[in-house]
């Protein structure tokens, strides 16, 4: 693959499209991923969603969805927490699947969506630590929280590439890798804003 500068967003996207076109089954895996990560949540909050639709007022709908956790009982809240944990591992697995495609490594289609479960504890600890650190930085102001999330953004990929590495070491390595590149990565994320709004 030809080398690309981190600021060459057009080149990065072009190469990603080329990698996707050259991989069979990528759309099937993506659809399955979307089903696995969205259907359980929709089922859990089906009552909340029905109330939102009945209201018909966009502002009320947003408020109802924002307060959805409060409408659950203790048992359902526990199920929701456990579900979020499992779904986060599936999200890491899909990220690893995407990384392998980008690197031109052969993939095993739907099996890839569960690849990170073999290191469940490592990714669980990583998810917990990064969430805590970003939350603590966000207590200062919004901007420090955003900077922290950018600094930790590569920790999962570092962990994927280094099976023997701890979650804390992966976070430190991510911070090192992102030194001088947080702005570039932030702009890259902003370039997908239109897609994000469309998905929303």
Tab-separated table of N, CA, C and O in Angstrom, residues 2 18 29 31 37 48 59 72-73 93 117 119 124 142 160 167 182 184 191-192:
chain	number	residue	atom	x	y	z
A	2	UNK	N	0.408	2.279	-0.692
A	2	UNK	CA	1.186	3.497	-0.788
A	2	UNK	C	1.095	4.271	0.519
A	2	UNK	O	0.080	4.272	1.198
A	18	UNK	N	-11.183	1.281	-1.431
A	18	UNK	CA	-10.533	0.237	-2.228
A	18	UNK	C	-10.445	-1.067	-1.431
A	18	UNK	O	-10.678	-2.156	-1.963
A	29	UNK	N	-21.273	-8.592	7.084
A	29	UNK	CA	-20.729	-8.462	8.438
A	29	UNK	C	-21.191	-7.147	9.063
A	29	UNK	O	-21.553	-7.097	10.242
A	31	UNK	N	-23.927	-5.361	8.339
A	31	UNK	CA	-25.353	-5.429	8.664
A	31	UNK	C	-25.564	-6.239	9.938
A	31	UNK	O	-26.348	-5.856	10.823
A	37	UNK	N	-25.758	-4.683	17.586
A	37	UNK	CA	-25.514	-3.553	18.484
A	37	UNK	C	-26.717	-2.622	18.644
A	37	UNK	O	-26.693	-1.755	19.522
A	48	UNK	N	-40.177	2.911	25.881
A	48	UNK	CA	-39.731	4.307	25.779
A	48	UNK	C	-39.902	4.814	24.359
A	48	UNK	O	-40.356	5.947	24.135
A	59	UNK	N	-38.859	17.788	20.492
A	59	UNK	CA	-38.193	18.181	21.736
A	59	UNK	C	-38.542	17.220	22.873
A	59	UNK	O	-37.681	16.835	23.665
A	72	UNK	N	-36.372	2.460	33.559
A	72	UNK	CA	-36.133	1.035	33.772
A	72	UNK	C	-36.151	0.695	35.253
A	72	UNK	O	-35.762	1.491	36.095
A	73	UNK	N	-36.576	-0.517	35.556
A	73	UNK	CA	-36.485	-1.008	36.918
A	73	UNK	C	-35.051	-1.433	37.208
A	73	UNK	O	-34.195	-1.427	36.321
A	93	UNK	N	-14.463	-5.703	18.378
A	93	UNK	CA	-14.247	-6.768	17.394
A	93	UNK	C	-14.452	-6.236	15.977
A	93	UNK	O	-13.685	-6.565	15.066
A	117	UNK	N	-13.631	-11.315	22.090
A	117	UNK	CA	-14.115	-11.997	23.289
A	117	UNK	C	-13.052	-12.907	23.881
A	117	UNK	O	-13.099	-13.231	25.065
A	119	UNK	N	-10.189	-12.020	24.501
A	119	UNK	CA	-9.475	-11.158	25.451
A	119	UNK	C	-10.480	-10.231	26.144
A	119	UNK	O	-10.251	-9.041	26.309
A	124	UNK	N	-12.447	-5.158	28.475
A	124	UNK	CA	-13.342	-4.646	29.511
A	124	UNK	C	-12.618	-3.599	30.369
A	124	UNK	O	-13.139	-2.516	30.628
A	142	UNK	N	-15.399	20.840	29.018
A	142	UNK	CA	-15.685	19.969	27.870
A	142	UNK	C	-14.428	19.740	27.039
A	142	UNK	O	-14.142	18.612	26.625
A	160	UNK	N	-5.008	-4.452	20.350
A	160	UNK	CA	-5.209	-5.485	19.339
A	160	UNK	C	-3.873	-5.973	18.766
A	160	UNK	O	-3.706	-7.155	18.481
A	167	UNK	N	-4.050	-3.004	29.611
A	167	UNK	CA	-4.889	-1.884	29.182
A	167	UNK	C	-4.220	-0.547	29.490
A	167	UNK	O	-4.245	0.379	28.686
A	182	UNK	N	-3.440	14.949	17.468
A	182	UNK	CA	-4.834	15.032	17.938
A	182	UNK	C	-5.657	15.971	17.060
A	182	UNK	O	-6.814	15.678	16.755
A	184	UNK	N	-5.175	16.670	13.841
A	184	UNK	CA	-5.415	15.998	12.557
A	184	UNK	C	-6.538	14.973	12.681
A	184	UNK	O	-7.403	14.879	11.804
A	191	UNK	N	-14.755	15.436	9.331
A	191	UNK	CA	-15.039	15.239	7.902
A	191	UNK	C	-16.147	14.208	7.689
A	191	UNK	O	-16.701	14.099	6.590
A	192	UNK	N	-16.477	13.435	8.736
A	192	UNK	CA	-17.573	12.460	8.659
A	192	UNK	C	-18.853	13.001	9.281
A	192	UNK	O	-19.814	12.244	9.452
